[in-house]
PDB file of N, CA and C in Angstrom:
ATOM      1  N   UNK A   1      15.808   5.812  25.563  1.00  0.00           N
ATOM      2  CA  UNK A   1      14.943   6.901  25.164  1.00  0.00           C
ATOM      3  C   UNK A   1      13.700   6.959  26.037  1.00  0.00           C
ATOM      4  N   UNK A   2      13.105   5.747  26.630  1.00  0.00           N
ATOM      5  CA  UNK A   2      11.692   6.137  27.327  1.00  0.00           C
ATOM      6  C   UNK A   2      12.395   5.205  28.775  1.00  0.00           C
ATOM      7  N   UNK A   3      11.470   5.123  29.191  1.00  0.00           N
ATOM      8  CA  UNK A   3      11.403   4.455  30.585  1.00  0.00           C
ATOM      9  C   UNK A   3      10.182   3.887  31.312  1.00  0.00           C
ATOM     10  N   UNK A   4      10.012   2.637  32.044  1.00  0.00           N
ATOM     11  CA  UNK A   4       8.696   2.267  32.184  1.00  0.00           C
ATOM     12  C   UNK A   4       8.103   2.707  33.345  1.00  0.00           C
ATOM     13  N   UNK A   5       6.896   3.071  34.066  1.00  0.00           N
ATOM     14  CA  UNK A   5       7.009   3.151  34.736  1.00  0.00           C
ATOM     15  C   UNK A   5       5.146   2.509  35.536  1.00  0.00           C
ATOM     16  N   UNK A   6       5.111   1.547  35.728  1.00  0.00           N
ATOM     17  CA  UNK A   6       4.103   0.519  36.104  1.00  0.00           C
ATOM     18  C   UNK A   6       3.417  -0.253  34.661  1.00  0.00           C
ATOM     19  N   UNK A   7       2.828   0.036  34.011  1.00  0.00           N
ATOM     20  CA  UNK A   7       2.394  -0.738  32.845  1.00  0.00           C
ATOM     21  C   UNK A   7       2.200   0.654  31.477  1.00  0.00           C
ATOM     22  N   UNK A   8       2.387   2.023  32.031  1.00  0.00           N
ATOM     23  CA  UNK A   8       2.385   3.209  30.897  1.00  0.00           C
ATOM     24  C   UNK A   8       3.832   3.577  30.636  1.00  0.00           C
ATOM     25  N   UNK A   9       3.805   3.623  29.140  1.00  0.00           N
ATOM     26  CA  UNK A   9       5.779   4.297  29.382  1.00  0.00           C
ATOM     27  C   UNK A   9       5.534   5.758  29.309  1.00  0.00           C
ATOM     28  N   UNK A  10       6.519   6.363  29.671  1.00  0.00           N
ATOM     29  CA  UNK A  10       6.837   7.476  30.144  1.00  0.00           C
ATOM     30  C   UNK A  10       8.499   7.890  29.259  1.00  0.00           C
ATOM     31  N   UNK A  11       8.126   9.309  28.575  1.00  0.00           N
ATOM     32  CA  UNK A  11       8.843  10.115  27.787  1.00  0.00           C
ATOM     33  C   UNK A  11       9.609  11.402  28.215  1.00  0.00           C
ATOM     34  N   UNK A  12      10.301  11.886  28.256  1.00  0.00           N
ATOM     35  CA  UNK A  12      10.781  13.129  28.497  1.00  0.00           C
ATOM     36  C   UNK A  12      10.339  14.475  27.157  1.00  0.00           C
ATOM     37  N   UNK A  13      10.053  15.161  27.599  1.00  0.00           N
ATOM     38  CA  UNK A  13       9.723  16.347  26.493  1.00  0.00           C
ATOM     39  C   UNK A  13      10.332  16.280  25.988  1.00  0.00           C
ATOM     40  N   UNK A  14      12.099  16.754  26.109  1.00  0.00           N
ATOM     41  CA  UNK A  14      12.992  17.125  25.377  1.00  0.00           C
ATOM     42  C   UNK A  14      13.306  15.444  24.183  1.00  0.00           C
ATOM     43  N   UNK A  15      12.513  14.396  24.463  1.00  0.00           N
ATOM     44  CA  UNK A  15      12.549  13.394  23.563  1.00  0.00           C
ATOM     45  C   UNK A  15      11.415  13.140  22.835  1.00  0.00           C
ATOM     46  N   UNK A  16      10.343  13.919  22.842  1.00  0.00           N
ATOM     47  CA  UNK A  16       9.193  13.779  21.893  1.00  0.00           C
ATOM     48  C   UNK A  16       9.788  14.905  21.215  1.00  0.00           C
ATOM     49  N   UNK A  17      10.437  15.572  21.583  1.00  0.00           N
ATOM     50  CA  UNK A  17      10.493  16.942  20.564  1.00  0.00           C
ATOM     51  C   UNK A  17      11.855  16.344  19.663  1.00  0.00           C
ATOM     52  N   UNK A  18      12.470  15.875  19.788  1.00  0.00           N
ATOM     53  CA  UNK A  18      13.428  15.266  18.821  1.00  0.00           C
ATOM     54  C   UNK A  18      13.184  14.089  18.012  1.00  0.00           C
ATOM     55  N   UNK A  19      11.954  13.327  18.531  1.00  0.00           N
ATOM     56  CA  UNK A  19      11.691  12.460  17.744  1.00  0.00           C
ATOM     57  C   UNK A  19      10.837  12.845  16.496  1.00  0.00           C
ATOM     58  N   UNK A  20      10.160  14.510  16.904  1.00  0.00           N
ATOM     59  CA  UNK A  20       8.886  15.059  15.955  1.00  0.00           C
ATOM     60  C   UNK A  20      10.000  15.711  15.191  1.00  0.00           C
ATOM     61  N   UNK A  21      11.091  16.028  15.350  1.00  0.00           N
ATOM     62  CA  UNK A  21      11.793  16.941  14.033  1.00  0.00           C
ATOM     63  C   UNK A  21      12.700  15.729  13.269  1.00  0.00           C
ATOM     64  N   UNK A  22      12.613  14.760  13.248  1.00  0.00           N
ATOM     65  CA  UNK A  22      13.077  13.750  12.362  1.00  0.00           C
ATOM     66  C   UNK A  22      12.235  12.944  11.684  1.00  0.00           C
ATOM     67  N   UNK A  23      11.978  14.215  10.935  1.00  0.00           N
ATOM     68  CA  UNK A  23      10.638  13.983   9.850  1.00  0.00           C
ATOM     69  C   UNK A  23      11.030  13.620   8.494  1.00  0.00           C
ATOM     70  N   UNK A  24      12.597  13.519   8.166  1.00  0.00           N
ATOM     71  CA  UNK A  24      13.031  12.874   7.350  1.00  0.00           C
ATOM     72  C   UNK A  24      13.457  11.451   6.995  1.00  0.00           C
ATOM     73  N   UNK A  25      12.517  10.746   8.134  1.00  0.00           N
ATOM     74  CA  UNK A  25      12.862   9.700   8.354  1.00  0.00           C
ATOM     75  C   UNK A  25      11.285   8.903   8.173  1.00  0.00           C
ATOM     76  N   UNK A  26      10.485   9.556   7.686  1.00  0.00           N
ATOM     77  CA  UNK A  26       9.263   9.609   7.972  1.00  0.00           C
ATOM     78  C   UNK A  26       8.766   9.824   6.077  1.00  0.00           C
ATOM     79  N   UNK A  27       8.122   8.576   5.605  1.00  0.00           N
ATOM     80  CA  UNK A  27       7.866   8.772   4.328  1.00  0.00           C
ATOM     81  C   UNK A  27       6.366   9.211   4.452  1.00  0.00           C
ATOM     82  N   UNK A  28       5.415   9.610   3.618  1.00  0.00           N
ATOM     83  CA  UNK A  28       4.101   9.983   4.133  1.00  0.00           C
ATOM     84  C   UNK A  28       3.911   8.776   2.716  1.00  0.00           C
ATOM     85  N   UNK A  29       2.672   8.392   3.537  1.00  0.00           N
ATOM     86  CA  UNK A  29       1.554   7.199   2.981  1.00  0.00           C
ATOM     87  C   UNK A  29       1.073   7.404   1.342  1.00  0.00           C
ATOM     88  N   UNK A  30       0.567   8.675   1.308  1.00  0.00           N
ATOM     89  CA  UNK A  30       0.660   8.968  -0.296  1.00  0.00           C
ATOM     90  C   UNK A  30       1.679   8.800  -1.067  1.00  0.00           C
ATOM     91  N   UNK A  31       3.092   9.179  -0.955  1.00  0.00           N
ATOM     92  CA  UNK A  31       4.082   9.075  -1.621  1.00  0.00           C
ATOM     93  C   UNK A  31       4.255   7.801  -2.022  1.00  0.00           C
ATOM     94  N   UNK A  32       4.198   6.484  -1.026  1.00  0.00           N
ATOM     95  CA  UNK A  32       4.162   5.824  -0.933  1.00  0.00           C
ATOM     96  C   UNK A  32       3.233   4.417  -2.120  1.00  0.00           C
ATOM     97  N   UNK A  33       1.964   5.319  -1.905  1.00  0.00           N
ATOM     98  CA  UNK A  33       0.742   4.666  -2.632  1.00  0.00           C
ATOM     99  C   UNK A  33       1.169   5.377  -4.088  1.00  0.00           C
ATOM    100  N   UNK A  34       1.351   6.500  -4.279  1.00  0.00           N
ATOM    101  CA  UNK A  34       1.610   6.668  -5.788  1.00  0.00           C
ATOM    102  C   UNK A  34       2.898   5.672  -6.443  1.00  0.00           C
ATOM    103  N   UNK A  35       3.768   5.571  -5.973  1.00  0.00           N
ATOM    104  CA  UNK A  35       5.100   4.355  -6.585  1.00  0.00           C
ATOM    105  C   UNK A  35       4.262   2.856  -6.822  1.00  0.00           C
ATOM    106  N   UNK A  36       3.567   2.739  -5.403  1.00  0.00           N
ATOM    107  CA  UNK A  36       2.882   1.002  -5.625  1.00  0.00           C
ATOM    108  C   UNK A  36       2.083   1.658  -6.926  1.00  0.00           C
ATOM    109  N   UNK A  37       0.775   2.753  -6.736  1.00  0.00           N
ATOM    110  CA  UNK A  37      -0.115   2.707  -8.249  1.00  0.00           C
ATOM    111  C   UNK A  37       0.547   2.440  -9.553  1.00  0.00           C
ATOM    112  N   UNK A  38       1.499   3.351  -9.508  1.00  0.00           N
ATOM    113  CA  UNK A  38       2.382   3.390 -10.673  1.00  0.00           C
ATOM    114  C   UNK A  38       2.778   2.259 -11.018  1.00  0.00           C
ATOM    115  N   UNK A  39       3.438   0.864 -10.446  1.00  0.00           N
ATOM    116  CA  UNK A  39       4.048   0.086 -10.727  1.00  0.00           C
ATOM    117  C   UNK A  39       3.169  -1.061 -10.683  1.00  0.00           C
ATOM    118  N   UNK A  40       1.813  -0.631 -10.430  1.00  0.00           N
ATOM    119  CA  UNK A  40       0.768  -1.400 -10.680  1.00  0.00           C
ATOM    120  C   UNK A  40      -0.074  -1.439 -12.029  1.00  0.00           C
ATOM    121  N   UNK A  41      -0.145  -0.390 -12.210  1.00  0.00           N
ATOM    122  CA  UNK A  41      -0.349   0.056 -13.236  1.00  0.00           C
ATOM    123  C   UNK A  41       0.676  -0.456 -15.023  1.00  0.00           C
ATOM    124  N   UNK A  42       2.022  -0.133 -14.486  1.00  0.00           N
ATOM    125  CA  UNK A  42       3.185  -0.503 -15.274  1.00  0.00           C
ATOM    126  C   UNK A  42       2.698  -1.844 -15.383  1.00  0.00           C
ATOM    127  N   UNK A  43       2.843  -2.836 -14.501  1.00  0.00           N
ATOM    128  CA  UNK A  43       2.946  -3.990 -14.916  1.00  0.00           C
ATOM    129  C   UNK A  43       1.580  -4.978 -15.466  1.00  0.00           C
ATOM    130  N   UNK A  44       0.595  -3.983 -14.972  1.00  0.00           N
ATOM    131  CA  UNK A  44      -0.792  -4.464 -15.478  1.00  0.00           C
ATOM    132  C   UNK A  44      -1.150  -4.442 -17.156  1.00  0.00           C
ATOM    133  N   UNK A  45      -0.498  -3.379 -17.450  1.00  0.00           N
ATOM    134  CA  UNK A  45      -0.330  -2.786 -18.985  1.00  0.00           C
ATOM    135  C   UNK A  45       0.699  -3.899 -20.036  1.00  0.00           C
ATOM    136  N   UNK A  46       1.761  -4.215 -19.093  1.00  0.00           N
ATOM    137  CA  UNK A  46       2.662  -5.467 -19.236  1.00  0.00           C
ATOM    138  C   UNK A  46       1.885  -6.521 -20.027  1.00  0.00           C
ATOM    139  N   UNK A  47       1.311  -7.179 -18.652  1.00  0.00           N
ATOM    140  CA  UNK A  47       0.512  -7.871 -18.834  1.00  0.00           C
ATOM    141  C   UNK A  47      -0.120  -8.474 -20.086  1.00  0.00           C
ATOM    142  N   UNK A  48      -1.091  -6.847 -20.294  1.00  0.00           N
ATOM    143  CA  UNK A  48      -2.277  -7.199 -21.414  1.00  0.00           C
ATOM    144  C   UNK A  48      -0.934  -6.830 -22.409  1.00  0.00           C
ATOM    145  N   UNK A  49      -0.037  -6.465 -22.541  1.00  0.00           N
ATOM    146  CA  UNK A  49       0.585  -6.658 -24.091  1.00  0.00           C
ATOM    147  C   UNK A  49       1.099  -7.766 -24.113  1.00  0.00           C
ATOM    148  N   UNK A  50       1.662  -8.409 -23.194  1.00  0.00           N
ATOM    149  CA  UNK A  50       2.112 -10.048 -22.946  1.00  0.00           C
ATOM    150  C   UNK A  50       1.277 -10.885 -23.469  1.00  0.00           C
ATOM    151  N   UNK A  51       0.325 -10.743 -23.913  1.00  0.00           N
ATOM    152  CA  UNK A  51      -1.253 -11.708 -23.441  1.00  0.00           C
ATOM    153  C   UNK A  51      -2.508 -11.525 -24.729  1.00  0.00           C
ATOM    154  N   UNK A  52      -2.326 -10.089 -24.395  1.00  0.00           N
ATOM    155  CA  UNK A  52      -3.715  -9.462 -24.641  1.00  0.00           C
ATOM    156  C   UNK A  52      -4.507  -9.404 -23.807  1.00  0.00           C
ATOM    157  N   UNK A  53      -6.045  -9.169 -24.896  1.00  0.00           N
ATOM    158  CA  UNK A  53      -7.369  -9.082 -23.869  1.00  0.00           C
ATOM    159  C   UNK A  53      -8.218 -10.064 -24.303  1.00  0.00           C
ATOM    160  N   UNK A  54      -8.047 -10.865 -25.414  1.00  0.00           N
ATOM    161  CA  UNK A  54      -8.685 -11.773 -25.748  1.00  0.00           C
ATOM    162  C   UNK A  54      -8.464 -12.911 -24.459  1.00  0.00           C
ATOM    163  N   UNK A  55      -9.611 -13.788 -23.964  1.00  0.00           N
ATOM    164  CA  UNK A  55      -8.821 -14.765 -23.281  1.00  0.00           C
ATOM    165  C   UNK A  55      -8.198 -16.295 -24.291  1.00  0.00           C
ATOM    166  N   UNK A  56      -7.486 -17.191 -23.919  1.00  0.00           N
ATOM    167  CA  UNK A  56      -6.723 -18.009 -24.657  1.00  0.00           C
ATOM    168  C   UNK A  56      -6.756 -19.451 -23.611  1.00  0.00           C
ATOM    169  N   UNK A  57      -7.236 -20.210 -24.161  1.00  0.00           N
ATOM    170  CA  UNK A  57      -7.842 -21.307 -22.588  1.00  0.00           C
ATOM    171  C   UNK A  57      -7.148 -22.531 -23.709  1.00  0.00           C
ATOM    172  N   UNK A  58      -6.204 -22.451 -23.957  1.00  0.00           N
ATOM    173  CA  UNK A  58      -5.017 -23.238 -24.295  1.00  0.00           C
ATOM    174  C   UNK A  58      -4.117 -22.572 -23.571  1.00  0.00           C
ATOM    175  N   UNK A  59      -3.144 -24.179 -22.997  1.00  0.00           N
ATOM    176  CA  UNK A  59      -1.790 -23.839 -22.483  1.00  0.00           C
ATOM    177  C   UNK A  59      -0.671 -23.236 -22.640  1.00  0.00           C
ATOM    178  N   UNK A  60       0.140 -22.483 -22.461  1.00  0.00           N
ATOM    179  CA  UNK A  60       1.194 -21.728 -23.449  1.00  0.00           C
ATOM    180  C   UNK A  60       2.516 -22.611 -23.333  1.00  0.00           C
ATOM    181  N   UNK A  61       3.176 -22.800 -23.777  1.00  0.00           N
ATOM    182  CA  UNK A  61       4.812 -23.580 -23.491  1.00  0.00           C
ATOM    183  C   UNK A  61       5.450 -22.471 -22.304  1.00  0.00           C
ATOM    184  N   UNK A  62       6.157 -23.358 -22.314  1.00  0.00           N
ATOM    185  CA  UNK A  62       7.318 -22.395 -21.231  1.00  0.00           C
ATOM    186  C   UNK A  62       8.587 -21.423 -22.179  1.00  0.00           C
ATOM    187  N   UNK A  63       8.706 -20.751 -21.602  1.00  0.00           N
ATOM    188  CA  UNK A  63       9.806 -20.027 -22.316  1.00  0.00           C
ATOM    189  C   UNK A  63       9.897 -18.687 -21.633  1.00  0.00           C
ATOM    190  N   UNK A  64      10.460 -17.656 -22.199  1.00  0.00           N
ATOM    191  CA  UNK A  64      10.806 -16.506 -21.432  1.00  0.00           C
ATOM    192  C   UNK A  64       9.526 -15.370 -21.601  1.00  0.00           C
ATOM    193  N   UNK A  65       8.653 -15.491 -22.643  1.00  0.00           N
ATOM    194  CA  UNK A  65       7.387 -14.770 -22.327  1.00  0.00           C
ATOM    195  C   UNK A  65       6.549 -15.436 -21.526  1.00  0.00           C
ATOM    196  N   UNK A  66       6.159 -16.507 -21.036  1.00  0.00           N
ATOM    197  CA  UNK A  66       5.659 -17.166 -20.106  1.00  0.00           C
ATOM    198  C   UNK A  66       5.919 -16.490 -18.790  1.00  0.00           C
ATOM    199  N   UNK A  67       7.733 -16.283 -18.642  1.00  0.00           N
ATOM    200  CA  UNK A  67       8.331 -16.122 -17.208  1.00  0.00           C
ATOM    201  C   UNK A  67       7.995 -14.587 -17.320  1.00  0.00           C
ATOM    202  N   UNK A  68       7.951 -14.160 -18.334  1.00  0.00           N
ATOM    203  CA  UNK A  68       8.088 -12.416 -17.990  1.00  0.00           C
ATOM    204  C   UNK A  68       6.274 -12.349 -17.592  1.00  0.00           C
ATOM    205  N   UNK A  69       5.552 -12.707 -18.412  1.00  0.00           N
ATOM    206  CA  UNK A  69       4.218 -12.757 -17.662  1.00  0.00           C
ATOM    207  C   UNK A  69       4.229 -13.037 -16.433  1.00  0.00           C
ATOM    208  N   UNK A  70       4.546 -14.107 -16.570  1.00  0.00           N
ATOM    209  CA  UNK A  70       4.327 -14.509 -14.498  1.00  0.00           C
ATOM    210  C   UNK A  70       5.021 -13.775 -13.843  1.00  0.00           C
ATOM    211  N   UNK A  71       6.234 -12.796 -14.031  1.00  0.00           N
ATOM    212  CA  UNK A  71       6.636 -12.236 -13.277  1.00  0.00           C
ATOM    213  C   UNK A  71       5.953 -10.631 -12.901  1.00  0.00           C
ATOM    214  N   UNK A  72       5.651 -10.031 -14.933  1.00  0.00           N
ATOM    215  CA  UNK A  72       4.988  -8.812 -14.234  1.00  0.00           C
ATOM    216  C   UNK A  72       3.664  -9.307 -13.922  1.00  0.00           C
ATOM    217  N   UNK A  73       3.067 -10.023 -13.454  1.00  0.00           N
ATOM    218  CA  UNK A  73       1.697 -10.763 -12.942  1.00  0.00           C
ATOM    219  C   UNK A  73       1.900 -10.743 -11.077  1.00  0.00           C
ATOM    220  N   UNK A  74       2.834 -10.682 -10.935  1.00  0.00           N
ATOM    221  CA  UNK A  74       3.159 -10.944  -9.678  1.00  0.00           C
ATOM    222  C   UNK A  74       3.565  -9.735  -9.104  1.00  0.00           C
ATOM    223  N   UNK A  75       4.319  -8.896  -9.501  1.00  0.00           N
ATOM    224  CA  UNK A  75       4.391  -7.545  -9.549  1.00  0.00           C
ATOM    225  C   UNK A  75       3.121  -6.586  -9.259  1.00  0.00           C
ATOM    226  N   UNK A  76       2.142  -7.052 -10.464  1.00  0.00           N
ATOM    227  CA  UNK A  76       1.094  -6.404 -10.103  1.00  0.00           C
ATOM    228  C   UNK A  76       0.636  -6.823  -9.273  1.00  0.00           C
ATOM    229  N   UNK A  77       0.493  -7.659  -8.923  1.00  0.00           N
ATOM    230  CA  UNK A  77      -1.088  -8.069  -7.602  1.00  0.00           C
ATOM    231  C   UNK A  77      -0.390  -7.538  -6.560  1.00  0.00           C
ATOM    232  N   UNK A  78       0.735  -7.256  -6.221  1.00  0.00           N
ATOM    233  CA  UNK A  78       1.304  -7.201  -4.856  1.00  0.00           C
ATOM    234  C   UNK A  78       1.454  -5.840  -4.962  1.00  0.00           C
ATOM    235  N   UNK A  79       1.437  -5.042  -6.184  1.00  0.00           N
ATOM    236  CA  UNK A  79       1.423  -3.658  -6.094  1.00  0.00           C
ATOM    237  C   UNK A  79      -0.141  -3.239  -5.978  1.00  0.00           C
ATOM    238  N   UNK A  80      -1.027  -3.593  -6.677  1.00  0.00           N
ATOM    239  CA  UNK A  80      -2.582  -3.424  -6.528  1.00  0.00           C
ATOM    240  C   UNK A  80      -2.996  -3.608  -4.587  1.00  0.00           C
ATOM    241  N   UNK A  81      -2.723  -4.400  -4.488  1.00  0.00           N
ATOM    242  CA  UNK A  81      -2.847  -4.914  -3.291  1.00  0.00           C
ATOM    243  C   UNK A  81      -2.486  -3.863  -1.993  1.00  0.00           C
ATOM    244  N   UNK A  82      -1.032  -3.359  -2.143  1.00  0.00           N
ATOM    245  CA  UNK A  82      -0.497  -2.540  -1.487  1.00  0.00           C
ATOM    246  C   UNK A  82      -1.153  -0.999  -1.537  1.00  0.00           C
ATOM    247  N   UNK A  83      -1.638  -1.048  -3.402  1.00  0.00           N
ATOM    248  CA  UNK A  83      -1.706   0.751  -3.427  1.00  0.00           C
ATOM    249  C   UNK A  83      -3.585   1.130  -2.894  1.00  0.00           C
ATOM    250  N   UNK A  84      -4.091   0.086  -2.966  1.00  0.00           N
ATOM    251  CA  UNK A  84      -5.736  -0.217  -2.345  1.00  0.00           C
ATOM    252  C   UNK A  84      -5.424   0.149  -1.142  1.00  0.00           C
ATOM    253  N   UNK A  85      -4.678  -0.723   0.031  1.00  0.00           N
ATOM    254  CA  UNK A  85      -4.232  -0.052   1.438  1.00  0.00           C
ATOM    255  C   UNK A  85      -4.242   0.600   1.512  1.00  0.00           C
ATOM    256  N   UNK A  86      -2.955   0.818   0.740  1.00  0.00           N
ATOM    257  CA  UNK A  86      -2.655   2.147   1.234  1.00  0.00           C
ATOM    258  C   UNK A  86      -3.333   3.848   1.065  1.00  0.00           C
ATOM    259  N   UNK A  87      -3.887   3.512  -0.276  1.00  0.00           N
ATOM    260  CA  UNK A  87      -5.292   4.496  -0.603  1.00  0.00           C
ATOM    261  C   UNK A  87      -6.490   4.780   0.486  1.00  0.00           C
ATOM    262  N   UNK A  88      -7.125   3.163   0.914  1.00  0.00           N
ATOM    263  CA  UNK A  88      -8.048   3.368   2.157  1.00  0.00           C
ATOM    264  C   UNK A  88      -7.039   4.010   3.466  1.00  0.00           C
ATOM    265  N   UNK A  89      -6.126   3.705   3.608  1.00  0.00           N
ATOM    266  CA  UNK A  89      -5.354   4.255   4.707  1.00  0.00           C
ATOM    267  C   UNK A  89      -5.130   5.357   4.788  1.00  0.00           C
ATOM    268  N   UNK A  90      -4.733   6.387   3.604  1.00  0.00           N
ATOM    269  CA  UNK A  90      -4.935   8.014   3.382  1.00  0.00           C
ATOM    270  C   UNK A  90      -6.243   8.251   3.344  1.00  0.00           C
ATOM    271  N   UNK A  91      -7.340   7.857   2.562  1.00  0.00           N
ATOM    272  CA  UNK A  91      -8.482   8.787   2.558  1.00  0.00           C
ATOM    273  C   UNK A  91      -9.516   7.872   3.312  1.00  0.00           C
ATOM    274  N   UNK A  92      -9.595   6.775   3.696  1.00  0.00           N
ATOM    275  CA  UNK A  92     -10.666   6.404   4.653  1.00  0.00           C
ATOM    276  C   UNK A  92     -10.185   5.903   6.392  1.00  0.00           C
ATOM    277  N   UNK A  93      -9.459   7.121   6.666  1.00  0.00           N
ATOM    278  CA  UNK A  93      -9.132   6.777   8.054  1.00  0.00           C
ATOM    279  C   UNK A  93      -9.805   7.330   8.998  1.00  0.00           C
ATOM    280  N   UNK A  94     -10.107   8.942   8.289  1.00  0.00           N
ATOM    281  CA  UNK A  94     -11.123   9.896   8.961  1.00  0.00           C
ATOM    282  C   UNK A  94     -11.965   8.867   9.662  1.00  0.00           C
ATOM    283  N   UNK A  95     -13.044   9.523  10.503  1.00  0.00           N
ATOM    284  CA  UNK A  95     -14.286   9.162  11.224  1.00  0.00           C
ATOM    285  C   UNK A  95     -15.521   9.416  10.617  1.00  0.00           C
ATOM    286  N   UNK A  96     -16.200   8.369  10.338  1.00  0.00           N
ATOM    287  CA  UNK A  96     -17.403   8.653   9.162  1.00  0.00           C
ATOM    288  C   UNK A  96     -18.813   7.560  10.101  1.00  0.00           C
ATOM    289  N   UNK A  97     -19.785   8.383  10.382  1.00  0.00           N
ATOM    290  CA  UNK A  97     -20.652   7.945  11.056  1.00  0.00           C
ATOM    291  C   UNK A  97     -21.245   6.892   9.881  1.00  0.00           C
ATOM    292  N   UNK A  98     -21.225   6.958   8.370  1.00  0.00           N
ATOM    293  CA  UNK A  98     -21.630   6.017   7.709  1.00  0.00           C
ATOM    294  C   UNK A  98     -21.355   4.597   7.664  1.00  0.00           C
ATOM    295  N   UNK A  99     -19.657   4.628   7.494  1.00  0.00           N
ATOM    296  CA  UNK A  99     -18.885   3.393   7.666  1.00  0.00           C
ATOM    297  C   UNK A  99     -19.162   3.700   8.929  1.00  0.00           C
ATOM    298  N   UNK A 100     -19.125   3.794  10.466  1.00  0.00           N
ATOM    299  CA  UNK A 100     -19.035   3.358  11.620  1.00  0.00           C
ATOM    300  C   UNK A 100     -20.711   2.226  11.588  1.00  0.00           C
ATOM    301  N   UNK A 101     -21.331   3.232  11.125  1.00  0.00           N
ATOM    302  CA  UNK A 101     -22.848   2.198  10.976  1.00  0.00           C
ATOM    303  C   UNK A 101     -23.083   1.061  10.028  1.00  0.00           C
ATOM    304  N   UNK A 102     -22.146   1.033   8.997  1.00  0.00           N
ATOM    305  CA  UNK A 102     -21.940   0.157   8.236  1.00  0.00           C
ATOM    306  C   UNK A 102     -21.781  -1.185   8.667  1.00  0.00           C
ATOM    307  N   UNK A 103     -20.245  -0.594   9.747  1.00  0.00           N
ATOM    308  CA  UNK A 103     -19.493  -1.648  10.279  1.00  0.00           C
ATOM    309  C   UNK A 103     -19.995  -2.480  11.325  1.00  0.00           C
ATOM    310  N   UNK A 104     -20.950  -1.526  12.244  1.00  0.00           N
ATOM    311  CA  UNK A 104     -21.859  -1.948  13.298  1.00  0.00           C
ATOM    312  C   UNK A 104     -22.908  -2.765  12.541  1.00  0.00           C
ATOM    313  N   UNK A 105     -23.582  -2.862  11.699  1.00  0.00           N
ATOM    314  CA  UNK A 105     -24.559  -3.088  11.619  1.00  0.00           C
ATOM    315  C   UNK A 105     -24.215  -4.431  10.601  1.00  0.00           C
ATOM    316  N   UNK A 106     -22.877  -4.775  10.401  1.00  0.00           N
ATOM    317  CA  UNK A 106     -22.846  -6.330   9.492  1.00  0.00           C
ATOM    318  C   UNK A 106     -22.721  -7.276  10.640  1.00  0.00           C
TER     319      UNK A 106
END
């Protein structure tokens, strides 16, 4: 598909233009961040019915509400984690002289 040619690669038109109409191959970043929110969300809710909101600073036994906690526990952080990204990645990618001075100036 490309070809090198000293240290820049080099494309043919007729192959950027086929690579831009296979846009079904191409998920967009929001779509993306709403499934992680969602399933961040899902399992965070998990969670506090697993648990509650009281905290409990006794040990629990092992058993299968233990494992289902730790599992939607794990679920969430890795979905929180992902849908934060991916959130700053849709709406703070723009160019913002604030954050640029922000960033300069730590």
């Amino acid at each position: 598909m490309c070809r090198r040619r000293g240290s820049a690669t080099a494309l043919k038109g007729s192959e950027v233009v086929a690579a831009r109409a296979m846009n079904y191959l191409y998920i967009p970043i929001w779509e993306y961040v709403k499934w992680q929110l969602l399933n961040a969300i899902v399992a965070t809710s998990i969670c506090l019915l697993l648990v509650g909101t009281a905290p409990l600073l006794v040990p629990d036994s092992p058993g299968l509400k233990t494992f289902g906690y730790a599992l939607a526990y794990t679920v969430a952080i890795w979905s929180w984690a992902f849908a934060i990204t991916g959130f700053a990645l849709r709406f703070l990618s723009q160019e913002s002289r604030v954050r640029r001075y922000i960033a300069d100036s730590s």
